[in-house]
PDB file of N, CA and C in Angstrom:
ATOM      1  N   MET A   1    -148.410 -95.474  82.021  1.00 51.00           N
ATOM      2  CA  MET A   1    -147.792 -94.558  81.246  1.00 51.00           C
ATOM      3  C   MET A   1    -146.525 -94.054  81.392  1.00 51.00           C
ATOM      4  N   ALA A   2    -145.562 -93.604  80.776  1.00 53.00           N
ATOM      5  CA  ALA A   2    -144.129 -93.128  81.079  1.00 53.00           C
ATOM      6  C   ALA A   2    -144.106 -91.833  81.664  1.00 53.00           C
ATOM      7  N   ASP A   3    -143.154 -91.585  82.653  1.00 54.00           N
ATOM      8  CA  ASP A   3    -142.702 -90.245  83.002  1.00 54.00           C
ATOM      9  C   ASP A   3    -141.710 -89.323  82.036  1.00 54.00           C
ATOM     10  N   ASN A   4    -142.692 -88.196  81.510  1.00 57.00           N
ATOM     11  CA  ASN A   4    -142.050 -87.400  80.573  1.00 57.00           C
ATOM     12  C   ASN A   4    -140.956 -86.559  80.964  1.00 57.00           C
ATOM     13  N   LYS A   5    -140.786 -86.396  82.470  1.00 62.00           N
ATOM     14  CA  LYS A   5    -139.938 -85.106  83.161  1.00 62.00           C
ATOM     15  C   LYS A   5    -139.115 -84.456  82.428  1.00 62.00           C
ATOM     16  N   ASN A   6    -137.916 -85.912  82.015  1.00 57.00           N
ATOM     17  CA  ASN A   6    -136.579 -85.657  81.842  1.00 57.00           C
ATOM     18  C   ASN A   6    -136.583 -85.969  80.779  1.00 57.00           C
ATOM     19  N   PRO A   7    -137.265 -85.558  79.409  1.00 60.00           N
ATOM     20  CA  PRO A   7    -137.120 -85.983  77.564  1.00 60.00           C
ATOM     21  C   PRO A   7    -135.872 -85.785  77.057  1.00 60.00           C
ATOM     22  N   GLN A   8    -135.334 -86.824  76.416  1.00 69.00           N
ATOM     23  CA  GLN A   8    -134.118 -86.532  75.932  1.00 69.00           C
ATOM     24  C   GLN A   8    -134.153 -85.545  74.905  1.00 69.00           C
ATOM     25  N   GLN A   9    -133.648 -84.539  74.765  1.00 74.00           N
ATOM     26  CA  GLN A   9    -132.843 -83.418  73.932  1.00 74.00           C
ATOM     27  C   GLN A   9    -132.418 -84.256  72.595  1.00 74.00           C
ATOM     28  N   MET A  10    -132.755 -83.533  71.456  1.00 81.00           N
ATOM     29  CA  MET A  10    -132.601 -84.231  70.220  1.00 81.00           C
ATOM     30  C   MET A  10    -131.175 -83.881  70.266  1.00 81.00           C
ATOM     31  N   GLN A  11    -130.069 -84.424  69.929  1.00 87.00           N
ATOM     32  CA  GLN A  11    -128.793 -83.624  69.677  1.00 87.00           C
ATOM     33  C   GLN A  11    -128.566 -83.175  68.320  1.00 87.00           C
ATOM     34  N   PHE A  12    -127.799 -81.559  68.187  1.00 88.00           N
ATOM     35  CA  PHE A  12    -127.592 -81.268  67.092  1.00 88.00           C
ATOM     36  C   PHE A  12    -126.116 -81.189  66.212  1.00 88.00           C
ATOM     37  N   GLN A  13    -125.755 -81.716  65.096  1.00 92.00           N
ATOM     38  CA  GLN A  13    -124.457 -82.073  64.973  1.00 92.00           C
ATOM     39  C   GLN A  13    -124.710 -81.422  63.379  1.00 92.00           C
ATOM     40  N   MET A  14    -123.441 -80.121  64.038  1.00 93.00           N
ATOM     41  CA  MET A  14    -122.716 -79.292  62.337  1.00 93.00           C
ATOM     42  C   MET A  14    -121.353 -79.495  62.219  1.00 93.00           C
ATOM     43  N   GLU A  15    -121.295 -79.867  60.807  1.00 95.00           N
ATOM     44  CA  GLU A  15    -119.671 -80.448  59.805  1.00 95.00           C
ATOM     45  C   GLU A  15    -119.294 -78.453  59.650  1.00 95.00           C
ATOM     46  N   LEU A  16    -118.213 -78.665  60.159  1.00 94.00           N
ATOM     47  CA  LEU A  16    -116.848 -77.172  59.978  1.00 94.00           C
ATOM     48  C   LEU A  16    -116.035 -77.680  59.157  1.00 94.00           C
ATOM     49  N   LYS A  17    -116.033 -77.274  58.052  1.00 95.00           N
ATOM     50  CA  LYS A  17    -115.175 -77.720  57.044  1.00 95.00           C
ATOM     51  C   LYS A  17    -114.046 -77.114  56.661  1.00 95.00           C
ATOM     52  N   PRO A  18    -112.856 -77.388  57.081  1.00 93.00           N
ATOM     53  CA  PRO A  18    -111.670 -76.434  57.185  1.00 93.00           C
ATOM     54  C   PRO A  18    -111.765 -75.381  56.603  1.00 93.00           C
ATOM     55  N   GLU A  19    -111.590 -75.210  54.975  1.00 90.00           N
ATOM     56  CA  GLU A  19    -111.860 -74.195  54.211  1.00 90.00           C
ATOM     57  C   GLU A  19    -112.802 -73.116  54.486  1.00 90.00           C
ATOM     58  N   ILE A  20    -113.845 -73.373  55.310  1.00 92.00           N
ATOM     59  CA  ILE A  20    -114.819 -72.425  55.770  1.00 92.00           C
ATOM     60  C   ILE A  20    -114.530 -71.969  57.459  1.00 92.00           C
ATOM     61  N   ALA A  21    -113.658 -72.832  58.024  1.00 95.00           N
ATOM     62  CA  ALA A  21    -113.189 -72.604  59.613  1.00 95.00           C
ATOM     63  C   ALA A  21    -112.526 -71.491  59.325  1.00 95.00           C
ATOM     64  N   SER A  22    -111.323 -71.189  59.260  1.00 93.00           N
ATOM     65  CA  SER A  22    -110.694 -69.911  58.929  1.00 93.00           C
ATOM     66  C   SER A  22    -111.486 -68.727  59.103  1.00 93.00           C
ATOM     67  N   GLY A  23    -113.092 -68.524  58.129  1.00 94.00           N
ATOM     68  CA  GLY A  23    -113.694 -67.106  58.237  1.00 94.00           C
ATOM     69  C   GLY A  23    -113.134 -66.712  57.349  1.00 94.00           C
ATOM     70  N   VAL A  24    -114.194 -65.561  56.870  1.00 93.00           N
ATOM     71  CA  VAL A  24    -113.684 -64.006  56.152  1.00 93.00           C
ATOM     72  C   VAL A  24    -114.174 -62.873  56.482  1.00 93.00           C
ATOM     73  N   TYR A  25    -112.827 -62.067  56.433  1.00 94.00           N
ATOM     74  CA  TYR A  25    -113.092 -60.406  57.281  1.00 94.00           C
ATOM     75  C   TYR A  25    -113.615 -59.511  56.197  1.00 94.00           C
ATOM     76  N   SER A  26    -114.992 -58.984  56.791  1.00 95.00           N
ATOM     77  CA  SER A  26    -115.912 -58.426  56.883  1.00 95.00           C
ATOM     78  C   SER A  26    -116.098 -56.856  57.397  1.00 95.00           C
ATOM     79  N   ASN A  27    -115.998 -55.857  56.958  1.00 93.00           N
ATOM     80  CA  ASN A  27    -115.900 -54.860  57.348  1.00 93.00           C
ATOM     81  C   ASN A  27    -116.993 -53.674  56.657  1.00 93.00           C
ATOM     82  N   LEU A  28    -118.229 -54.249  56.152  1.00 92.00           N
ATOM     83  CA  LEU A  28    -119.041 -54.111  55.778  1.00 92.00           C
ATOM     84  C   LEU A  28    -120.206 -54.894  55.258  1.00 92.00           C
ATOM     85  N   ALA A  29    -121.368 -54.595  55.722  1.00 93.00           N
ATOM     86  CA  ALA A  29    -122.474 -55.512  55.226  1.00 93.00           C
ATOM     87  C   ALA A  29    -123.305 -54.829  54.394  1.00 93.00           C
ATOM     88  N   LEU A  30    -124.291 -54.952  53.748  1.00 94.00           N
ATOM     89  CA  LEU A  30    -125.561 -54.090  52.854  1.00 94.00           C
ATOM     90  C   LEU A  30    -126.437 -55.503  53.055  1.00 94.00           C
ATOM     91  N   ILE A  31    -127.736 -54.634  53.619  1.00 95.00           N
ATOM     92  CA  ILE A  31    -128.438 -55.740  53.872  1.00 95.00           C
ATOM     93  C   ILE A  31    -130.114 -55.262  52.572  1.00 95.00           C
ATOM     94  N   SER A  32    -130.711 -56.106  51.944  1.00 95.00           N
ATOM     95  CA  SER A  32    -131.375 -55.583  50.993  1.00 95.00           C
ATOM     96  C   SER A  32    -133.145 -56.827  51.761  1.00 95.00           C
ATOM     97  N   HIS A  33    -133.945 -56.594  51.133  1.00 95.00           N
ATOM     98  CA  HIS A  33    -135.183 -57.512  51.407  1.00 95.00           C
ATOM     99  C   HIS A  33    -136.072 -57.278  50.352  1.00 95.00           C
ATOM    100  N   SER A  34    -136.733 -58.517  50.206  1.00 95.00           N
ATOM    101  CA  SER A  34    -137.840 -58.743  49.587  1.00 95.00           C
ATOM    102  C   SER A  34    -139.175 -59.106  50.624  1.00 95.00           C
ATOM    103  N   HIS A  35    -140.421 -59.580  49.645  1.00 95.00           N
ATOM    104  CA  HIS A  35    -140.924 -59.606  50.288  1.00 95.00           C
ATOM    105  C   HIS A  35    -140.750 -61.225  51.103  1.00 95.00           C
ATOM    106  N   SER A  36    -140.260 -62.109  50.429  1.00 97.00           N
ATOM    107  CA  SER A  36    -139.751 -63.382  50.966  1.00 97.00           C
ATOM    108  C   SER A  36    -138.683 -63.332  51.588  1.00 97.00           C
ATOM    109  N   ASP A  37    -137.138 -62.670  51.065  1.00 97.00           N
ATOM    110  CA  ASP A  37    -136.222 -62.643  51.549  1.00 97.00           C
ATOM    111  C   ASP A  37    -135.975 -61.586  51.855  1.00 97.00           C
ATOM    112  N   PHE A  38    -134.359 -61.703  52.980  1.00 96.00           N
ATOM    113  CA  PHE A  38    -133.423 -60.908  53.387  1.00 96.00           C
ATOM    114  C   PHE A  38    -132.125 -61.320  52.602  1.00 96.00           C
ATOM    115  N   VAL A  39    -131.780 -60.640  52.209  1.00 96.00           N
ATOM    116  CA  VAL A  39    -130.359 -60.638  51.323  1.00 96.00           C
ATOM    117  C   VAL A  39    -128.856 -59.872  52.171  1.00 96.00           C
ATOM    118  N   ILE A  40    -128.332 -60.337  53.064  1.00 96.00           N
ATOM    119  CA  ILE A  40    -127.059 -59.536  53.586  1.00 96.00           C
ATOM    120  C   ILE A  40    -125.914 -60.136  52.804  1.00 96.00           C
ATOM    121  N   ASP A  41    -125.297 -59.210  51.848  1.00 96.00           N
ATOM    122  CA  ASP A  41    -123.675 -59.213  51.670  1.00 96.00           C
ATOM    123  C   ASP A  41    -122.790 -58.783  52.443  1.00 96.00           C
ATOM    124  N   PHE A  42    -121.906 -59.440  52.574  1.00 96.00           N
ATOM    125  CA  PHE A  42    -120.663 -59.111  53.762  1.00 96.00           C
ATOM    126  C   PHE A  42    -119.495 -58.882  52.648  1.00 96.00           C
ATOM    127  N   ALA A  43    -119.018 -57.273  52.732  1.00 96.00           N
ATOM    128  CA  ALA A  43    -117.847 -57.033  51.793  1.00 96.00           C
ATOM    129  C   ALA A  43    -116.941 -56.513  52.622  1.00 96.00           C
ATOM    130  N   ARG A  44    -115.290 -55.746  51.769  1.00 95.00           N
ATOM    131  CA  ARG A  44    -114.232 -55.590  52.695  1.00 95.00           C
ATOM    132  C   ARG A  44    -114.184 -54.611  51.545  1.00 95.00           C
ATOM    133  N   LEU A  45    -113.752 -53.060  52.559  1.00 92.00           N
ATOM    134  CA  LEU A  45    -113.284 -52.416  51.768  1.00 92.00           C
ATOM    135  C   LEU A  45    -112.209 -51.763  53.050  1.00 92.00           C
ATOM    136  N   LEU A  46    -111.365 -51.981  52.242  1.00 91.00           N
ATOM    137  CA  LEU A  46    -109.649 -51.537  52.392  1.00 91.00           C
ATOM    138  C   LEU A  46    -109.316 -50.261  52.271  1.00 91.00           C
ATOM    139  N   PRO A  47    -108.217 -49.189  52.834  1.00 92.00           N
ATOM    140  CA  PRO A  47    -108.016 -48.274  51.822  1.00 92.00           C
ATOM    141  C   PRO A  47    -107.082 -48.626  50.731  1.00 92.00           C
ATOM    142  N   GLY A  48    -107.097 -47.200  49.914  1.00 92.00           N
ATOM    143  CA  GLY A  48    -106.698 -47.645  48.731  1.00 92.00           C
ATOM    144  C   GLY A  48    -107.069 -48.852  47.393  1.00 92.00           C
ATOM    145  N   MET A  49    -108.319 -49.251  48.173  1.00 90.00           N
ATOM    146  CA  MET A  49    -109.054 -50.376  47.231  1.00 90.00           C
ATOM    147  C   MET A  49    -109.986 -49.279  46.339  1.00 90.00           C
ATOM    148  N   PRO A  50    -110.369 -49.419  45.069  1.00 92.00           N
ATOM    149  CA  PRO A  50    -111.286 -48.786  44.364  1.00 92.00           C
ATOM    150  C   PRO A  50    -112.464 -49.037  44.779  1.00 92.00           C
ATOM    151  N   LYS A  51    -113.006 -49.451  45.358  1.00 93.00           N
ATOM    152  CA  LYS A  51    -114.276 -50.186  45.448  1.00 93.00           C
ATOM    153  C   LYS A  51    -114.849 -51.658  46.779  1.00 93.00           C
ATOM    154  N   ALA A  52    -115.624 -51.636  46.963  1.00 92.00           N
ATOM    155  CA  ALA A  52    -115.352 -52.904  48.104  1.00 92.00           C
ATOM    156  C   ALA A  52    -115.811 -54.018  47.142  1.00 92.00           C
ATOM    157  N   GLU A  53    -115.186 -55.138  47.759  1.00 92.00           N
ATOM    158  CA  GLU A  53    -115.235 -56.278  47.265  1.00 92.00           C
ATOM    159  C   GLU A  53    -116.273 -57.711  48.189  1.00 92.00           C
ATOM    160  N   VAL A  54    -117.290 -58.407  47.480  1.00 96.00           N
ATOM    161  CA  VAL A  54    -118.583 -58.875  48.568  1.00 96.00           C
ATOM    162  C   VAL A  54    -117.612 -59.734  48.550  1.00 96.00           C
ATOM    163  N   CYS A  55    -117.488 -60.733  49.794  1.00 94.00           N
ATOM    164  CA  CYS A  55    -116.869 -61.470  50.015  1.00 94.00           C
ATOM    165  C   CYS A  55    -117.830 -62.808  50.521  1.00 94.00           C
ATOM    166  N   SER A  56    -119.500 -62.753  51.085  1.00 95.00           N
ATOM    167  CA  SER A  56    -119.855 -63.670  50.918  1.00 95.00           C
ATOM    168  C   SER A  56    -121.053 -62.949  51.074  1.00 95.00           C
ATOM    169  N   ARG A  57    -122.444 -63.497  50.440  1.00 97.00           N
ATOM    170  CA  ARG A  57    -123.815 -63.633  50.286  1.00 97.00           C
ATOM    171  C   ARG A  57    -124.570 -64.377  50.796  1.00 97.00           C
ATOM    172  N   ILE A  58    -125.083 -64.245  52.240  1.00 97.00           N
ATOM    173  CA  ILE A  58    -126.141 -64.593  52.994  1.00 97.00           C
ATOM    174  C   ILE A  58    -127.563 -64.470  52.594  1.00 97.00           C
ATOM    175  N   ILE A  59    -128.569 -65.241  52.729  1.00 98.00           N
ATOM    176  CA  ILE A  59    -129.810 -65.174  52.058  1.00 98.00           C
ATOM    177  C   ILE A  59    -130.900 -66.181  53.015  1.00 98.00           C
ATOM    178  N   LEU A  60    -131.741 -64.885  54.091  1.00 97.00           N
ATOM    179  CA  LEU A  60    -132.235 -65.704  54.678  1.00 97.00           C
ATOM    180  C   LEU A  60    -134.260 -65.215  54.188  1.00 97.00           C
ATOM    181  N   ALA A  61    -134.414 -66.198  55.093  1.00 98.00           N
ATOM    182  CA  ALA A  61    -135.946 -66.041  55.226  1.00 98.00           C
ATOM    183  C   ALA A  61    -136.530 -65.121  56.433  1.00 98.00           C
ATOM    184  N   PRO A  62    -137.259 -64.095  56.123  1.00 97.00           N
ATOM    185  CA  PRO A  62    -137.473 -63.221  57.112  1.00 97.00           C
ATOM    186  C   PRO A  62    -137.726 -63.955  58.651  1.00 97.00           C
ATOM    187  N   GLU A  63    -138.416 -64.655  58.429  1.00 98.00           N
ATOM    188  CA  GLU A  63    -138.165 -65.317  60.159  1.00 98.00           C
ATOM    189  C   GLU A  63    -136.887 -65.674  60.711  1.00 98.00           C
ATOM    190  N   HIS A  64    -135.771 -66.125  59.717  1.00 98.00           N
ATOM    191  CA  HIS A  64    -134.918 -66.011  60.124  1.00 98.00           C
ATOM    192  C   HIS A  64    -134.149 -65.478  60.025  1.00 98.00           C
ATOM    193  N   ALA A  65    -134.368 -64.132  59.707  1.00 97.00           N
ATOM    194  CA  ALA A  65    -133.331 -63.054  59.916  1.00 97.00           C
ATOM    195  C   ALA A  65    -133.587 -62.540  61.313  1.00 97.00           C
ATOM    196  N   LYS A  66    -134.907 -62.524  61.817  1.00 97.00           N
ATOM    197  CA  LYS A  66    -135.723 -61.874  62.520  1.00 97.00           C
ATOM    198  C   LYS A  66    -134.898 -62.551  64.191  1.00 97.00           C
ATOM    199  N   ARG A  67    -134.458 -64.219  63.761  1.00 98.00           N
ATOM    200  CA  ARG A  67    -133.941 -65.020  64.611  1.00 98.00           C
ATOM    201  C   ARG A  67    -132.499 -64.464  64.787  1.00 98.00           C
ATOM    202  N   LEU A  68    -132.215 -64.447  63.577  1.00 97.00           N
ATOM    203  CA  LEU A  68    -130.421 -63.636  63.518  1.00 97.00           C
ATOM    204  C   LEU A  68    -130.495 -62.042  64.734  1.00 97.00           C
ATOM    205  N   LEU A  69    -131.371 -61.998  64.098  1.00 97.00           N
ATOM    206  CA  LEU A  69    -131.381 -60.152  65.077  1.00 97.00           C
ATOM    207  C   LEU A  69    -131.085 -60.688  66.559  1.00 97.00           C
ATOM    208  N   ALA A  70    -132.111 -61.240  67.179  1.00 97.00           N
ATOM    209  CA  ALA A  70    -132.358 -61.734  68.138  1.00 97.00           C
ATOM    210  C   ALA A  70    -130.914 -62.284  68.728  1.00 97.00           C
ATOM    211  N   ALA A  71    -130.449 -63.242  68.002  1.00 98.00           N
ATOM    212  CA  ALA A  71    -129.272 -63.789  68.810  1.00 98.00           C
ATOM    213  C   ALA A  71    -127.669 -63.125  68.849  1.00 98.00           C
ATOM    214  N   LEU A  72    -127.867 -62.141  67.489  1.00 97.00           N
ATOM    215  CA  LEU A  72    -127.039 -61.294  67.805  1.00 97.00           C
ATOM    216  C   LEU A  72    -127.135 -60.423  69.361  1.00 97.00           C
ATOM    217  N   GLN A  73    -128.434 -59.547  69.317  1.00 97.00           N
ATOM    218  CA  GLN A  73    -128.583 -59.020  70.480  1.00 97.00           C
ATOM    219  C   GLN A  73    -128.106 -59.799  71.506  1.00 97.00           C
ATOM    220  N   GLU A  74    -128.498 -60.635  71.908  1.00 98.00           N
ATOM    221  CA  GLU A  74    -128.363 -61.539  72.902  1.00 98.00           C
ATOM    222  C   GLU A  74    -126.794 -61.336  73.200  1.00 98.00           C
ATOM    223  N   ASN A  75    -126.079 -61.788  71.830  1.00 98.00           N
ATOM    224  CA  ASN A  75    -124.862 -62.324  72.599  1.00 98.00           C
ATOM    225  C   ASN A  75    -123.847 -60.758  72.496  1.00 98.00           C
ATOM    226  N   ILE A  76    -123.986 -59.975  71.974  1.00 97.00           N
ATOM    227  CA  ILE A  76    -123.622 -58.247  72.279  1.00 97.00           C
ATOM    228  C   ILE A  76    -124.024 -58.183  73.519  1.00 97.00           C
ATOM    229  N   TYR A  77    -125.177 -58.368  73.663  1.00 98.00           N
ATOM    230  CA  TYR A  77    -125.694 -57.879  75.881  1.00 98.00           C
ATOM    231  C   TYR A  77    -124.488 -58.903  76.172  1.00 98.00           C
ATOM    232  N   LYS A  78    -124.281 -60.246  76.001  1.00 98.00           N
ATOM    233  CA  LYS A  78    -123.316 -60.986  76.913  1.00 98.00           C
ATOM    234  C   LYS A  78    -121.837 -60.527  76.408  1.00 98.00           C
ATOM    235  N   TYR A  79    -121.688 -60.411  76.005  1.00 98.00           N
ATOM    236  CA  TYR A  79    -120.232 -59.592  75.412  1.00 98.00           C
ATOM    237  C   TYR A  79    -120.228 -58.820  76.431  1.00 98.00           C
ATOM    238  N   GLU A  80    -120.658 -57.444  76.272  1.00 97.00           N
ATOM    239  CA  GLU A  80    -120.936 -56.061  77.230  1.00 97.00           C
ATOM    240  C   GLU A  80    -120.548 -56.191  78.415  1.00 97.00           C
ATOM    241  N   GLN A  81    -121.360 -57.821  78.839  1.00 98.00           N
ATOM    242  CA  GLN A  81    -121.416 -57.514  80.784  1.00 98.00           C
ATOM    243  C   GLN A  81    -120.383 -58.727  80.810  1.00 98.00           C
ATOM    244  N   GLU A  82    -119.501 -58.688  80.322  1.00 98.00           N
ATOM    245  CA  GLU A  82    -117.810 -59.760  79.767  1.00 98.00           C
ATOM    246  C   GLU A  82    -116.989 -58.637  79.859  1.00 98.00           C
ATOM    247  N   PHE A  83    -117.207 -57.926  79.025  1.00 98.00           N
ATOM    248  CA  PHE A  83    -115.779 -56.914  78.542  1.00 98.00           C
ATOM    249  C   PHE A  83    -116.029 -55.711  78.505  1.00 98.00           C
ATOM    250  N   GLY A  84    -117.435 -55.212  78.546  1.00 97.00           N
ATOM    251  CA  GLY A  84    -117.560 -53.751  78.667  1.00 97.00           C
ATOM    252  C   GLY A  84    -118.245 -53.335  77.362  1.00 97.00           C
ATOM    253  N   LYS A  85    -118.462 -51.938  77.882  1.00 95.00           N
ATOM    254  CA  LYS A  85    -119.676 -51.744  76.426  1.00 95.00           C
ATOM    255  C   LYS A  85    -118.890 -51.547  75.249  1.00 95.00           C
ATOM    256  N   ILE A  86    -119.481 -51.669  74.206  1.00 94.00           N
ATOM    257  CA  ILE A  86    -118.745 -51.702  72.939  1.00 94.00           C
ATOM    258  C   ILE A  86    -119.341 -50.050  72.307  1.00 94.00           C
ATOM    259  N   GLU A  87    -118.166 -49.605  72.342  1.00 90.00           N
ATOM    260  CA  GLU A  87    -118.205 -47.617  71.925  1.00 90.00           C
ATOM    261  C   GLU A  87    -118.229 -47.580  70.483  1.00 90.00           C
ATOM    262  N   ILE A  88    -118.984 -46.666  69.923  1.00 87.00           N
ATOM    263  CA  ILE A  88    -119.265 -46.585  68.570  1.00 87.00           C
ATOM    264  C   ILE A  88    -118.585 -45.145  68.073  1.00 87.00           C
ATOM    265  N   PRO A  89    -117.681 -44.998  67.835  1.00 84.00           N
ATOM    266  CA  PRO A  89    -116.868 -43.437  67.664  1.00 84.00           C
ATOM    267  C   PRO A  89    -117.370 -42.473  66.701  1.00 84.00           C
ATOM    268  N   ASN A  90    -117.846 -41.419  67.286  1.00 78.00           N
ATOM    269  CA  ASN A  90    -118.644 -40.440  66.096  1.00 78.00           C
ATOM    270  C   ASN A  90    -119.564 -40.955  65.626  1.00 78.00           C
ATOM    271  N   GLN A  91    -120.717 -41.929  66.450  1.00 69.00           N
ATOM    272  CA  GLN A  91    -122.030 -42.308  65.257  1.00 69.00           C
ATOM    273  C   GLN A  91    -122.607 -41.489  64.846  1.00 69.00           C
ATOM    274  N   GLY A  92    -122.579 -41.155  64.156  1.00 65.00           N
ATOM    275  CA  GLY A  92    -123.593 -40.401  62.998  1.00 65.00           C
ATOM    276  C   GLY A  92    -124.378 -41.236  62.000  1.00 65.00           C
ATOM    277  N   PRO A  93    -124.994 -40.378  61.250  1.00 59.00           N
ATOM    278  CA  PRO A  93    -126.284 -40.921  60.170  1.00 59.00           C
ATOM    279  C   PRO A  93    -125.083 -42.656  59.738  1.00 59.00           C
ATOM    280  N   ARG A  94    -126.228 -43.483  59.732  1.00 62.00           N
ATOM    281  CA  ARG A  94    -125.521 -44.813  58.931  1.00 62.00           C
ATOM    282  C   ARG A  94    -125.260 -44.546  57.662  1.00 62.00           C
ATOM    283  N   THR A  95    -123.726 -44.987  57.073  1.00 56.00           N
ATOM    284  CA  THR A  95    -123.549 -44.696  55.466  1.00 56.00           C
ATOM    285  C   THR A  95    -122.644 -45.883  55.209  1.00 56.00           C
ATOM    286  N   ILE A  96    -122.893 -46.213  53.636  1.00 53.00           N
ATOM    287  CA  ILE A  96    -121.968 -47.352  53.210  1.00 53.00           C
ATOM    288  C   ILE A  96    -120.889 -47.425  53.546  1.00 53.00           C
ATOM    289  N   ALA A  97    -119.598 -45.982  53.683  1.00 51.00           N
ATOM    290  CA  ALA A  97    -118.631 -45.830  53.702  1.00 51.00           C
ATOM    291  C   ALA A  97    -117.851 -46.414  55.349  1.00 51.00           C
ATOM    292  N   PRO A  98    -117.447 -47.605  55.577  1.00 50.00           N
ATOM    293  CA  PRO A  98    -116.740 -47.609  56.912  1.00 50.00           C
ATOM    294  C   PRO A  98    -115.805 -47.086  57.682  1.00 50.00           C
ATOM    295  N   PHE A  99    -114.886 -46.118  56.785  1.00 49.00           N
ATOM    296  CA  PHE A  99    -113.684 -45.594  56.995  1.00 49.00           C
ATOM    297  C   PHE A  99    -114.373 -43.683  57.441  1.00 49.00           C
ATOM    298  N   GLY A 100    -113.849 -43.020  58.499  1.00 51.00           N
ATOM    299  CA  GLY A 100    -114.030 -41.674  57.986  1.00 51.00           C
ATOM    300  C   GLY A 100    -113.397 -40.731  56.989  1.00 51.00           C
ATOM    301  N   LYS A 101    -113.997 -39.784  56.305  1.00 51.00           N
ATOM    302  CA  LYS A 101    -113.427 -39.074  55.094  1.00 51.00           C
ATOM    303  C   LYS A 101    -111.933 -38.429  55.483  1.00 51.00           C
ATOM    304  N   GLY A 102    -111.201 -39.443  54.875  1.00 49.00           N
ATOM    305  CA  GLY A 102    -109.638 -38.590  54.475  1.00 49.00           C
ATOM    306  C   GLY A 102    -108.494 -39.559  55.165  1.00 49.00           C
ATOM    307  N   ARG A 103    -108.974 -40.512  56.209  1.00 48.00           N
ATOM    308  CA  ARG A 103    -108.431 -41.237  56.518  1.00 48.00           C
ATOM    309  C   ARG A 103    -108.053 -42.480  55.863  1.00 48.00           C
ATOM    310  N   GLU A 104    -106.733 -43.007  56.069  1.00 46.00           N
ATOM    311  CA  GLU A 104    -105.926 -43.794  55.091  1.00 46.00           C
ATOM    312  C   GLU A 104    -105.348 -44.661  56.046  1.00 46.00           C
ATOM    313  N   GLN A 105    -106.098 -45.588  56.912  1.00 44.00           N
ATOM    314  CA  GLN A 105    -105.306 -46.765  57.588  1.00 44.00           C
ATOM    315  C   GLN A 105    -106.762 -48.004  57.834  1.00 44.00           C
ATOM    316  N   ALA A 106    -105.796 -49.315  58.023  1.00 42.00           N
ATOM    317  CA  ALA A 106    -106.799 -50.105  58.057  1.00 42.00           C
ATOM    318  C   ALA A 106    -106.895 -50.356  60.056  1.00 42.00           C
TER     319      ALA A 106
END
């Protein structure tokens, strides 16, 4: 019988195309769900713009949404261990507006 103490791990490869590698800026995320899917619309709302512009939509199965939540929690924990606590100033009720009232700054 073969010794399975050091099984070879399957390597995962992923391609990152140049047009995707630069990323997309988003300061707003809208999340909705149905029985079978979570939909996350990433958008940006900038001062002087009349409405938010959706720049990317991600559709996830519920299991993958929960895995994403866990991965974000783990990475925020690691980030805060290295760089300090992420402060969210004036955290009140959640709203879809990323800017405070009367502010015109980026």
